Coordinates of C-alpha atoms and ligand atoms in Angstrom, one line a residue:
M1 CA 223.9 167.3 287.2
P2 CA 220.9 169.3 288.4
F3 CA 218.5 167.4 286.1
S4 CA 219.4 164.0 287.7
S5 CA 218.7 164.9 291.3
S6 CA 217.1 162.1 293.4
H7 CA 213.8 164.0 293.7
S8 CA 213.2 163.8 290.1
N9 CA 212.4 160.0 290.3
K10 CA 209.7 160.3 293.0
M11 CA 206.0 160.0 292.1
I12 CA 203.9 162.9 293.2
T13 CA 200.7 161.5 294.8
P14 CA 197.7 163.6 295.9
P15 CA 196.8 163.5 299.6
P16 CA 194.6 160.4 300.5
P17 CA 190.9 161.1 301.1
P18 CA 189.9 161.1 304.8
P19 CA 188.7 157.6 306.0
P20 CA 185.0 157.0 307.0
P21 CA 184.4 157.3 310.8
T22 CA 184.2 153.8 312.7
S23 CA 184.9 152.9 316.4
N24 CA 186.9 155.1 318.7
L25 CA 190.0 152.9 318.4
T26 CA 189.8 152.7 314.7
C27 CA 188.9 156.4 314.7
L28 CA 192.2 157.2 316.6
A29 CA 194.1 155.0 314.3
S30 CA 192.5 156.5 311.2
S31 CA 193.1 160.1 312.5
E32 CA 196.7 159.2 313.0
N33 CA 196.8 157.9 309.5
F34 CA 195.2 161.1 308.4
V35 CA 197.9 163.3 310.1
V36 CA 200.7 161.1 308.6
G37 CA 199.1 161.2 305.2
N38 CA 198.7 165.0 305.4
L39 CA 202.4 165.3 306.4
V40 CA 203.5 163.2 303.5
A41 CA 201.3 165.1 301.1
R42 CA 202.7 168.4 302.3
Q43 CA 206.2 167.1 302.0
L44 CA 205.5 165.9 298.5
F45 CA 203.9 169.2 297.7
F46 CA 206.9 171.1 299.0
L47 CA 209.2 168.8 297.1
H48 CA 207.2 169.5 294.0
H49 CA 207.8 173.2 294.4
I50 CA 211.5 172.7 295.0
Q51 CA 211.6 170.6 291.9
I52 CA 210.1 173.4 289.8
L53 CA 212.5 175.9 291.4
E54 CA 215.4 173.6 290.7
L55 CA 214.3 173.1 287.2
F56 CA 214.3 176.8 286.6
L57 CA 217.6 177.2 288.3
A58 CA 219.0 174.4 286.2
L59 CA 217.6 176.0 283.1
F60 CA 219.0 179.4 284.1
V61 CA 222.5 177.9 284.7
F62 CA 222.3 176.0 281.5
V63 CA 221.2 179.1 279.4
T64 CA 223.8 181.3 281.2
I65 CA 226.6 178.8 280.5
H66 CA 225.5 178.4 276.9
S67 CA 225.1 182.1 276.3
L68 CA 228.5 182.9 277.8
R69 CA 230.1 180.2 275.8
Q70 CA 228.8 181.9 272.6
K71 CA 231.3 184.7 273.4
R72 CA 234.1 182.5 272.1
Q73 CA 232.4 182.1 268.7
H74 CA 230.5 185.4 268.3
G75 CA 232.6 187.8 270.3
L76 CA 229.9 188.6 272.9
P77 CA 227.5 186.5 275.0
L78 CA 224.4 185.7 273.0
W79 CA 221.2 185.5 275.1
P80 CA 217.9 184.0 274.0
L81 CA 215.5 186.7 272.9
L82 CA 217.8 189.6 274.0
G83 CA 220.8 188.7 271.8
M84 CA 223.9 190.8 272.6
L85 CA 221.9 193.7 274.0
P86 CA 222.7 193.0 277.7
S87 CA 226.5 193.3 277.1
L88 CA 226.0 196.5 275.1
S89 CA 223.7 198.0 277.8
L90 CA 226.2 197.0 280.5
A91 CA 229.0 198.8 278.6
L92 CA 226.9 201.9 278.1
L93 CA 225.9 202.0 281.7
Q94 CA 229.4 202.1 283.0
P95 CA 230.5 205.7 282.6
Q96 CA 234.2 204.9 282.7
T97 CA 233.9 202.5 279.7
N98 CA 235.1 203.9 276.4
L99 CA 232.7 202.3 274.0
Y100 CA 235.2 202.7 271.1
E101 CA 237.8 200.7 273.0
W102 CA 235.1 198.2 273.9
V103 CA 234.3 197.6 270.2
S104 CA 238.0 197.5 269.4
E105 CA 238.6 194.7 271.9
I106 CA 235.9 192.6 270.4
L107 CA 237.1 193.3 266.9
C108 CA 240.7 192.3 267.8
R109 CA 239.3 189.0 269.3
Q110 CA 237.2 188.3 266.3
N111 CA 239.9 189.0 263.6
G112 CA 238.3 192.3 262.5
T113 CA 234.7 191.4 261.9
F114 CA 231.7 190.4 264.1
W115 CA 227.9 190.3 263.9
F116 CA 226.1 192.3 266.5
K117 CA 222.8 190.5 267.2
G118 CA 220.1 192.6 268.7
P119 CA 216.9 191.4 270.4
S120 CA 214.6 189.0 268.4
L121 CA 212.3 190.9 266.0
S122 CA 214.2 194.1 266.5
S123 CA 216.1 195.8 263.6
F124 CA 219.2 196.1 265.8
N125 CA 221.3 193.6 263.9
C126 CA 224.5 194.8 262.2
V127 CA 227.9 193.7 261.0
V128 CA 230.8 195.6 262.6
T129 CA 234.1 195.5 260.7
S130 CA 237.5 197.0 260.8
D131 CA 239.0 194.7 258.1
P132 CA 240.5 196.8 255.2
R133 CA 239.4 194.1 252.7
N134 CA 235.8 194.7 253.7
L135 CA 236.2 198.4 253.6
E136 CA 237.5 198.3 250.1
H137 CA 234.6 196.1 249.1
L138 CA 232.0 198.5 250.7
L139 CA 233.5 201.8 249.7
K140 CA 234.9 201.0 246.3
T141 CA 234.4 197.6 244.6
K142 CA 230.7 197.4 245.5
F143 CA 230.1 201.1 246.0
S144 CA 226.8 201.1 244.0
I145 CA 225.1 198.5 246.2
F146 CA 226.0 200.1 249.5
P147 CA 224.1 203.4 249.5
K148 CA 223.6 205.8 252.4
G149 CA 220.1 204.3 252.3
P150 CA 216.6 205.4 253.1
Y151 CA 217.0 204.8 256.9
F152 CA 219.8 207.4 257.1
R153 CA 218.0 209.8 254.8
D154 CA 214.7 209.6 256.7
T155 CA 216.5 210.2 259.9
V156 CA 218.4 213.3 258.8
R157 CA 216.0 214.7 256.2
D158 CA 214.6 217.5 258.3
L159 CA 218.0 219.1 258.8
L160 CA 220.0 218.0 255.7
G161 CA 217.2 217.8 253.0
D162 CA 218.7 216.5 249.7
G163 CA 222.2 217.7 250.4
I164 CA 225.4 215.8 249.4
F165 CA 225.8 214.1 252.8
S166 CA 222.6 212.1 252.7
A167 CA 221.9 211.9 249.0
D168 CA 222.5 208.9 246.8
D169 CA 222.5 208.3 243.1
E170 CA 221.8 211.3 240.7
T171 CA 221.2 213.9 243.4
W172 CA 224.5 213.0 245.1
Q173 CA 226.5 212.7 241.8
R174 CA 225.4 216.2 240.6
Q175 CA 226.5 217.9 243.8
R176 CA 229.7 215.9 244.1
K177 CA 230.8 216.8 240.6
T178 CA 230.1 220.5 240.9
A179 CA 231.6 220.9 244.4
S180 CA 234.6 218.8 243.3
I181 CA 235.4 221.1 240.4
E182 CA 235.0 224.1 242.8
F183 CA 237.1 222.6 245.5
H184 CA 240.0 222.0 243.1
S185 CA 239.9 225.4 241.5
A186 CA 242.5 228.1 242.0
K187 CA 239.8 230.6 243.1
F188 CA 238.7 228.3 245.9
R189 CA 242.3 227.8 247.1
Q190 CA 242.7 231.5 247.2
L191 CA 239.5 231.8 249.2
T192 CA 240.6 229.2 251.7
A193 CA 244.0 230.8 252.1
D194 CA 242.6 234.3 252.6
S195 CA 239.9 233.3 255.0
L196 CA 242.3 231.3 257.1
F197 CA 244.8 234.1 257.2
E198 CA 242.1 236.4 258.4
L199 CA 240.8 234.0 261.0
V200 CA 244.1 233.0 262.4
H201 CA 245.9 236.3 262.5
A202 CA 243.1 238.7 263.2
R203 CA 241.0 236.5 265.5
L204 CA 242.6 233.2 266.8
L205 CA 246.0 234.6 267.9
P206 CA 244.5 237.7 269.6
V207 CA 242.1 235.5 271.5
L208 CA 245.0 233.2 272.6
E209 CA 247.2 236.3 273.4
D210 CA 244.3 237.7 275.5
S211 CA 244.2 234.5 277.5
I212 CA 247.8 235.0 278.5
K213 CA 247.7 238.8 279.1
H214 CA 244.5 239.1 281.1
S215 CA 244.0 235.9 283.0
A216 CA 246.7 233.3 282.4
A217 CA 243.8 231.0 283.3
A218 CA 243.1 227.8 281.5
I219 CA 241.2 228.0 278.2
D220 CA 239.2 225.4 276.5
L221 CA 241.2 224.9 273.3
Q222 CA 238.6 222.6 271.7
D223 CA 235.9 225.3 272.1
I224 CA 238.1 227.9 270.5
L225 CA 239.0 225.6 267.6
L226 CA 235.4 224.7 267.1
R227 CA 234.5 228.4 266.8
L228 CA 237.3 228.9 264.3
T229 CA 236.3 226.0 261.9
F230 CA 232.6 227.0 262.2
D231 CA 233.4 230.5 261.0
N232 CA 235.7 229.2 258.3
V233 CA 233.3 226.7 256.8
C234 CA 230.5 229.3 256.8
M235 CA 232.8 231.6 254.8
I236 CA 233.4 228.8 252.3
A237 CA 229.8 227.6 252.1
F238 CA 227.8 230.8 252.4
G239 CA 230.5 233.4 251.9
V240 CA 229.6 235.0 255.3
D241 CA 231.4 235.1 258.6
P242 CA 229.2 234.4 261.6
G243 CA 231.9 235.7 264.0
C244 CA 231.9 233.0 266.6
L245 CA 235.6 233.4 267.2
Q246 CA 236.3 236.8 268.7
L247 CA 237.4 238.3 272.0
G248 CA 234.8 237.5 274.6
L249 CA 233.8 234.3 272.8
P250 CA 230.1 235.3 272.2
Q251 CA 227.1 233.0 271.7
I252 CA 226.1 233.3 268.1
P253 CA 222.4 232.4 267.5
F254 CA 223.0 230.7 264.1
A255 CA 225.9 228.6 265.5
Q256 CA 223.7 227.7 268.5
A257 CA 220.8 226.7 266.3
F258 CA 223.1 224.6 264.1
E259 CA 224.6 222.8 267.1
D260 CA 221.1 222.1 268.7
A261 CA 219.7 220.9 265.4
T262 CA 222.7 218.5 264.9
E263 CA 222.4 217.1 268.4
A264 CA 218.7 216.6 268.2
T265 CA 219.0 214.9 264.8
M266 CA 221.6 212.5 266.3
I267 CA 219.2 211.5 269.1
R268 CA 216.9 210.1 266.4
F269 CA 219.5 207.4 265.6
V270 CA 219.1 205.9 269.1
T271 CA 215.3 206.4 269.3
P272 CA 212.9 203.9 267.6
M273 CA 211.7 205.5 264.4
G274 CA 208.0 205.2 265.3
L275 CA 208.6 207.0 268.5
W276 CA 210.5 210.0 267.1
K277 CA 208.0 210.3 264.3
A278 CA 205.1 210.3 266.8
M279 CA 207.0 212.9 268.9
R280 CA 207.6 215.0 265.7
Y281 CA 203.9 214.8 264.8
L282 CA 202.9 215.9 268.4
N283 CA 205.7 218.5 268.5
L284 CA 207.0 217.1 271.8
G285 CA 210.4 217.0 273.7
V286 CA 213.5 216.8 271.6
E287 CA 211.5 216.9 268.4
R288 CA 210.1 220.3 269.4
K289 CA 213.7 221.5 270.1
L290 CA 214.8 220.2 266.7
K291 CA 211.9 222.0 264.9
M292 CA 212.8 225.3 266.6
S293 CA 216.6 225.0 265.9
I294 CA 216.0 224.1 262.2
K295 CA 213.8 227.2 262.0
G296 CA 216.8 229.2 263.3
V297 CA 219.1 227.6 260.6
D298 CA 216.6 228.2 257.9
E299 CA 216.0 231.8 258.7
F300 CA 219.8 232.5 258.6
A301 CA 220.1 230.6 255.3
E302 CA 217.1 232.3 253.7
D303 CA 218.5 235.7 254.7
V304 CA 221.9 235.0 253.2
I305 CA 220.4 233.6 250.0
R306 CA 218.0 236.6 249.6
T307 CA 220.8 239.1 250.1
R308 CA 223.2 237.3 247.7
K309 CA 220.5 237.1 245.0
K310 CA 220.0 240.9 245.3
E311 CA 223.7 241.5 245.3
L312 CA 224.2 239.4 242.1
A313 CA 221.2 241.0 240.4
S314 CA 222.5 244.5 241.1
L315 CA 225.9 243.5 239.8
Q316 CA 224.4 242.1 236.6
L317 CA 222.3 245.3 236.2
N318 CA 225.4 247.4 236.6
N319 CA 227.4 245.3 234.0
N320 CA 224.5 245.4 231.5
S321 CA 224.1 249.1 231.8
G322 CA 227.8 249.5 231.1
G323 CA 228.3 251.1 234.5
G324 CA 231.9 250.9 235.8
V325 CA 232.7 248.2 238.2
T326 CA 233.4 249.7 241.6
E327 CA 235.9 248.1 244.0
T328 CA 233.2 246.5 246.2
D329 CA 231.4 245.2 243.1
H330 CA 234.6 243.7 241.9
T331 CA 235.1 241.8 245.2
K332 CA 231.5 240.5 245.0
E333 CA 232.2 239.4 241.4
Q334 CA 235.2 237.5 242.7
R335 CA 233.1 235.5 245.2
S336 CA 233.9 231.8 245.0
D337 CA 231.9 230.4 247.9
L338 CA 229.7 227.4 247.2
L339 CA 226.4 229.4 247.4
T340 CA 227.5 231.8 244.7
V341 CA 228.8 228.9 242.5
F342 CA 225.6 226.9 242.8
M343 CA 223.5 230.0 242.2
G344 CA 225.2 230.4 238.8
L345 CA 224.3 226.8 237.7
K346 CA 221.1 225.3 236.3
D347 CA 219.4 222.0 237.1
E348 CA 218.7 219.1 234.6
N349 CA 215.7 221.1 233.3
G350 CA 217.7 224.2 232.7
E351 CA 216.1 225.9 235.7
A352 CA 218.0 227.7 238.5
F353 CA 218.2 225.7 241.7
S354 CA 215.5 226.4 244.2
D355 CA 216.3 228.3 247.4
K356 CA 215.5 225.1 249.4
F357 CA 218.1 223.1 247.4
L358 CA 220.7 225.9 247.7
R359 CA 220.0 225.9 251.5
D360 CA 220.5 222.1 251.6
I361 CA 223.8 222.3 249.8
C362 CA 225.2 224.9 252.2
V363 CA 223.9 223.3 255.4
N364 CA 225.5 219.9 254.3
F365 CA 228.9 221.4 253.7
I366 CA 228.7 223.2 257.0
L367 CA 227.9 220.0 258.8
A368 CA 230.7 218.1 256.9
G369 CA 233.4 220.7 257.6
R370 CA 232.5 222.4 260.8
D371 CA 233.8 220.1 263.6
T372 CA 236.0 217.5 262.0
S373 CA 239.2 219.5 261.7
S374 CA 238.8 221.1 265.1
V375 CA 238.4 217.9 267.0
A376 CA 241.3 216.4 265.1
L377 CA 243.4 219.4 266.2
S378 CA 242.3 219.0 269.8
W379 CA 243.4 215.3 269.9
F380 CA 246.6 216.4 268.2
F381 CA 247.5 219.0 270.8
W382 CA 246.8 216.5 273.6
L383 CA 249.1 213.9 271.9
L384 CA 251.8 216.6 271.6
H385 CA 251.5 217.3 275.3
K386 CA 252.1 213.6 275.9
N387 CA 254.9 213.3 273.3
P388 CA 257.1 216.4 273.7
E389 CA 259.7 215.0 271.4
V390 CA 257.2 215.2 268.5
E391 CA 256.4 218.8 269.4
H392 CA 260.2 219.6 269.3
K393 CA 260.5 218.0 265.8
I394 CA 257.6 220.1 264.5
L395 CA 259.1 223.3 265.9
Q396 CA 262.4 222.3 264.2
E397 CA 260.6 221.9 260.9
L398 CA 258.9 225.3 261.3
C399 CA 262.2 227.0 262.2
R400 CA 263.9 225.3 259.2
I401 CA 261.2 226.8 256.9
V402 CA 261.3 230.2 258.5
G403 CA 265.1 230.1 258.4
A404 CA 265.1 229.2 254.7
R405 CA 263.3 232.4 253.7
S406 CA 265.8 234.0 251.5
S407 CA 266.7 237.7 251.9
S408 CA 265.6 238.3 248.3
D409 CA 262.1 237.1 249.1
H410 CA 259.8 240.2 248.5
D411 CA 257.0 238.8 250.7
R412 CA 259.2 238.2 253.6
R413 CA 258.0 240.0 256.7
S414 CA 260.5 242.4 258.2
H415 CA 261.7 240.3 261.1
A416 CA 260.9 236.8 259.7
N417 CA 264.4 235.6 259.7
D418 CA 265.0 236.3 263.4
G419 CA 261.9 234.4 264.3
D420 CA 259.8 237.3 265.5
D421 CA 256.5 235.6 266.5
E422 CA 254.4 238.7 265.9
T423 CA 255.1 238.9 262.2
V424 CA 255.6 235.3 260.8
V425 CA 252.8 234.3 258.5
F426 CA 253.2 230.9 256.8
K427 CA 252.7 231.0 253.1
P428 CA 250.7 228.3 251.2
E429 CA 253.9 226.9 249.6
E430 CA 255.5 226.7 253.0
I431 CA 252.5 224.9 254.4
K432 CA 253.0 222.3 251.7
K433 CA 256.6 221.7 252.8
M434 CA 255.6 220.8 256.4
E435 CA 255.8 217.1 255.9
Y436 CA 256.6 216.1 259.5
L437 CA 253.6 218.2 260.7
Q438 CA 251.4 216.4 258.1
A439 CA 252.7 213.0 259.4
A440 CA 252.0 214.1 263.0
L441 CA 248.4 215.2 262.1
S442 CA 247.8 212.0 260.1
E443 CA 249.0 209.9 263.1
A444 CA 246.6 211.8 265.4
L445 CA 243.8 211.0 263.0
R446 CA 244.8 207.4 262.8
L447 CA 244.4 207.1 266.6
Y448 CA 241.5 209.5 267.0
P449 CA 239.6 209.7 263.7
S450 CA 237.1 212.6 263.8
V451 CA 234.4 210.3 262.5
P452 CA 235.0 207.2 264.7
L453 CA 232.3 205.0 263.2
D454 CA 230.4 205.1 259.9
H455 CA 227.7 203.0 258.4
K456 CA 226.3 201.6 255.2
E457 CA 223.0 199.9 254.5
F458 CA 222.7 196.7 252.6
P459 CA 220.0 197.1 250.0
D460 CA 219.4 193.6 248.6
G461 CA 219.2 190.1 249.9
T462 CA 222.2 188.3 248.4
I463 CA 224.3 187.5 251.5
L464 CA 223.0 189.8 254.2
K465 CA 219.3 190.5 254.7
K466 CA 217.9 193.6 253.1
G467 CA 218.3 196.6 255.3
T468 CA 221.2 195.1 257.3
K469 CA 223.5 197.8 258.6
V470 CA 227.2 197.5 258.1
I471 CA 229.2 199.6 260.6
Y472 CA 232.9 200.2 259.9
A473 CA 234.8 201.0 263.0
I474 CA 237.4 203.6 261.9
Y475 CA 238.6 204.1 265.5
S476 CA 239.3 200.4 265.9
M477 CA 241.2 200.2 262.6
G478 CA 244.0 202.3 264.1
R479 CA 244.3 199.8 266.9
M480 CA 244.6 196.6 264.9
E481 CA 248.0 194.9 265.1
A482 CA 247.2 193.1 261.9
I483 CA 247.0 196.5 260.1
W484 CA 249.6 198.7 261.8
G485 CA 251.9 196.3 263.6
K486 CA 252.7 195.7 267.3
D487 CA 253.2 199.4 268.1
C488 CA 249.8 200.3 266.7
R489 CA 248.8 202.1 269.9
D490 CA 251.9 204.3 270.0
Y491 CA 251.9 207.8 268.6
K492 CA 254.6 207.6 266.0
P493 CA 254.5 210.2 263.2
E494 CA 257.6 208.5 261.7
R495 CA 255.5 205.6 260.5
W496 CA 254.2 208.1 257.8
L497 CA 257.7 209.0 256.6
R498 CA 259.7 207.2 254.0
P499 CA 262.8 205.9 255.6
S500 CA 265.0 206.7 252.6
D501 CA 264.3 210.4 252.4
G502 CA 261.9 211.3 255.3
R503 CA 259.2 212.4 252.8
F504 CA 255.5 212.0 253.8
M505 CA 253.9 208.9 252.2
S506 CA 250.1 208.5 252.3
E507 CA 248.4 205.2 253.1
P508 CA 245.6 203.5 251.1
A509 CA 242.2 204.9 252.1
Y510 CA 241.0 201.4 253.2
K511 CA 243.8 201.1 255.7
F512 CA 243.6 204.8 256.9
T513 CA 239.9 205.5 256.6
A514 CA 239.7 208.7 258.6
F515 CA 238.6 210.5 255.4
N516 CA 236.4 207.6 254.0
G517 CA 237.4 206.2 250.6
G518 CA 236.2 205.4 247.1
P519 CA 233.8 207.7 245.3
R520 CA 232.6 209.2 248.6
L521 CA 236.1 210.2 249.8
C522 CA 235.9 213.3 251.9
L523 CA 235.7 216.3 249.5
G524 CA 237.4 218.6 252.0
K525 CA 240.5 216.4 252.7
D526 CA 243.1 218.7 251.1
F527 CA 241.5 221.8 252.5
A528 CA 241.3 220.1 256.0
Y529 CA 245.0 219.3 255.9
Y530 CA 245.8 222.9 254.8
Q531 CA 243.6 224.3 257.5
M532 CA 245.0 222.0 260.3
K533 CA 248.6 222.6 259.3
F534 CA 248.1 226.4 259.1
V535 CA 246.4 226.6 262.5
A536 CA 248.8 224.1 264.2
A537 CA 252.0 225.8 262.7
S538 CA 250.8 229.3 263.7
I539 CA 250.1 228.1 267.3
I540 CA 253.2 225.9 267.8
Y541 CA 255.6 228.5 266.4
R542 CA 254.4 231.0 269.0
Y543 CA 253.2 229.0 272.0
H544 CA 253.9 225.9 274.1
V545 CA 250.5 224.4 274.8
K546 CA 250.2 222.7 278.2
V547 CA 247.3 220.6 279.1
V548 CA 246.0 221.3 282.6
E549 CA 247.1 218.6 285.0
H550 CA 244.5 215.9 285.8
H551 CA 242.2 217.3 283.1
P552 CA 240.0 214.3 282.2
V553 CA 240.5 213.4 278.5
Q554 CA 237.8 211.1 277.2
P555 CA 236.0 210.8 273.8
K556 CA 232.3 211.8 273.8
L557 CA 229.9 209.2 272.3
A558 CA 228.7 211.1 269.2
L559 CA 229.0 211.0 265.5
T560 CA 232.1 213.2 265.7
M561 CA 234.8 212.4 268.2
Y562 CA 234.7 215.4 270.5
M563 CA 236.6 215.5 273.7
K564 CA 233.9 215.0 276.3
H565 CA 235.3 217.6 278.7
G566 CA 236.9 219.9 276.1
L567 CA 240.7 220.4 276.3
K568 CA 241.7 222.7 279.1
V569 CA 245.1 224.2 278.4
T570 CA 247.4 227.0 279.4
L571 CA 249.7 228.7 276.9
Q572 CA 253.3 229.7 277.4
R573 CA 254.7 232.2 274.9
R574 CA 257.8 230.8 273.2
D575 CA 261.0 232.7 273.7
N576 CA 262.4 234.3 270.6
A577 CA 265.8 233.0 271.8
E578 CA 264.4 229.4 271.7
R579 CA 263.5 229.7 268.1
Q580 CA 266.6 231.6 267.2
T581 CA 268.8 228.9 268.7
L582 CA 267.0 226.3 266.7
I583 CA 267.3 228.3 263.5
N584 CA 271.0 228.8 264.1
S585 CA 271.6 225.1 264.9
L586 CA 269.7 224.1 261.8
Q587 CA 271.8 226.4 259.7
I588 CA 275.0 224.9 261.1
N589 CA 273.7 221.3 260.9
P590 CA 270.9 221.0 258.2
S591 CA 270.6 217.3 258.7
I592 CA 269.0 217.6 262.2
Ligands
HEM601 C1 240.0 216.3 259.7 C2 239.0 216.8 258.9 C3 238.0 215.9 258.2 C4 237.7 214.6 258.3 C5 238.4 213.6 259.2 C6 236.7 214.3 257.4 C7 236.1 213.0 257.3 C8 235.1 212.7 256.4 C9 234.4 211.4 256.3 C10 234.8 210.2 257.2 C11 233.5 211.5 255.4 C12 232.5 210.4 254.9 C13 231.2 210.6 255.7 C14 230.1 209.7 255.2 O1 229.9 209.6 254.0 O2 229.5 209.1 256.0 C15 233.5 212.8 254.8 C16 232.7 213.3 253.8 C17 232.7 214.6 253.4 N1 233.5 215.6 253.9 FE1 235.0 215.5 255.2 N2 236.3 215.4 256.8 C18 237.1 216.4 257.2 C19 237.0 217.8 256.9 C20 236.1 218.2 255.9 C21 236.0 219.6 255.5 C22 236.8 220.8 256.2 C23 235.1 219.7 254.6 C24 234.6 220.9 253.8 C25 234.8 222.1 253.9 C26 234.6 218.4 254.3 C27 233.7 218.0 253.4 C28 233.2 216.8 253.2 C29 232.1 216.5 252.3 C30 231.4 217.5 251.4 C31 231.8 215.1 252.4 C32 230.7 214.3 251.7 C33 231.3 213.6 250.5 C34 230.3 212.8 249.7 O3 229.5 212.2 250.4 O4 230.5 212.7 248.5 N3 235.3 217.5 255.2 N4 234.5 213.6 255.5

């Protein structure tokens, strides 16, 4: 034991004072005494230092052993004053560490829940959980006591204002109710089907075809899909198409401003609040960039709102004066984007919504719907590359659907039954029938949820301290044996199909949390599935997507799970004969 070393029992005595001078002999003797005394004193002094050093060493060893032993109980070593911060910093500093996997490993060791303890006096403490029972408690049973909270709202207010994503209580409820009615209306379904048809057939497929014709070089599929969903969600929110996805893949100022504003807002979450507030006040660094990009977003929104108001006013004038409705007026009247819907409504005082509030509503929907489906599709195509048997089954499903188009079908394209890739357009009722594709997409979202972590704030002091954050690790939930069984890490769309009839069966939201759950369940879930299925089916039917060899695939550390290096792929056009053989074999043997 370091504490019981033999030195620890020795008395430490000060060096003796020099003796008074006497005769020569006694002088010699006393000077000898003096030298010896000095030597002893020095030795004792030295030993004294060694003791302190030893003491520190012993203390260090003791604290280290004690802190490391805490790992068994708490999941991570727990250091005095620093808490678990050293382990987190170490994980963050190693570029090859996947932080989501790191959290998953701790959660697996700790049966699904652990406390992250930050440095003393910091507000870095939080509970991390992947336990479905806790999720149900947070998202449904005790929904009202787990709000988004003032910390989240303060951090995102400059960009999101009072929009649905950050609002709580009344403000949230009002937007949720109106948007929910709109999202489930037939008009909205028509808008989404039309806008997707236009985007996929007039823009996405020509861009993909161009990559084959002109360069045959690798393309970044994630970038192309991000452009597609950005254009699509702007059509739904604002009723305008920014045109990010087109030949040449141009930089669009509004899209760039939106991207910069989101990134700069996210940086606030890892910066002490006092610091970013001071930087905002002084208009410095990333806060300066945020201010400029929000200005870009606002200018775009103000322009669209102004134009739409004029458009609606002239339409009203035309109607009141009994003027005939022209074809373009008719199209405008049919608008079912969120901006037009909210412009036609009144607030609780019977007043029209302010331009600022209309801007907030649209910006929030763009944020919610812009990247989630595209990153999910990127992970999905990567998983297909690694699991070609799943790709084959999806192609079989698509061929079965195309093959089943009856000859009496009026909408049928001229060559649809012989699988001509140029002409096949999947119809909404056919998209609905793609149950294996739905299973394959759900399985991709289970393993790579677009929102890998989410959080709630604890508002009162019953069990946890006021303000404590609760983080639910959606990524880790897909990797818990206790939830999905021993094969939880395998990509198996079949786990989503009922063994008796092969139909898709959904899972409870607290087990499969990719779309959140309870009253704040993702509003765009049905639309997102439609969008992902339409895009995936249109690509897979025409092309074999090959990921470039040795392309590094890694998640980026962000609120949305982007692929850090994009997804570099090459496309191979599918042979008509390949599809035709499948269609024929399915007609001969429908049970395949
Ligand atoms: C694969 C695609 C998608 C995934 C995985 C997804 C996931 C989520 C998640 C996890 C939340 C909860 C976020 C939170 O409250 O912290 C959410 C909320 C939301 N999502 Fe989605 N989403 C997707 C696509 C979309 C699309 C395309 C739209 C709209 C066009 C959309 C609209 C919304 C809205 C409005 C909310 C806020 C709901 C509320 O707070 O009441 N989502 N989504």
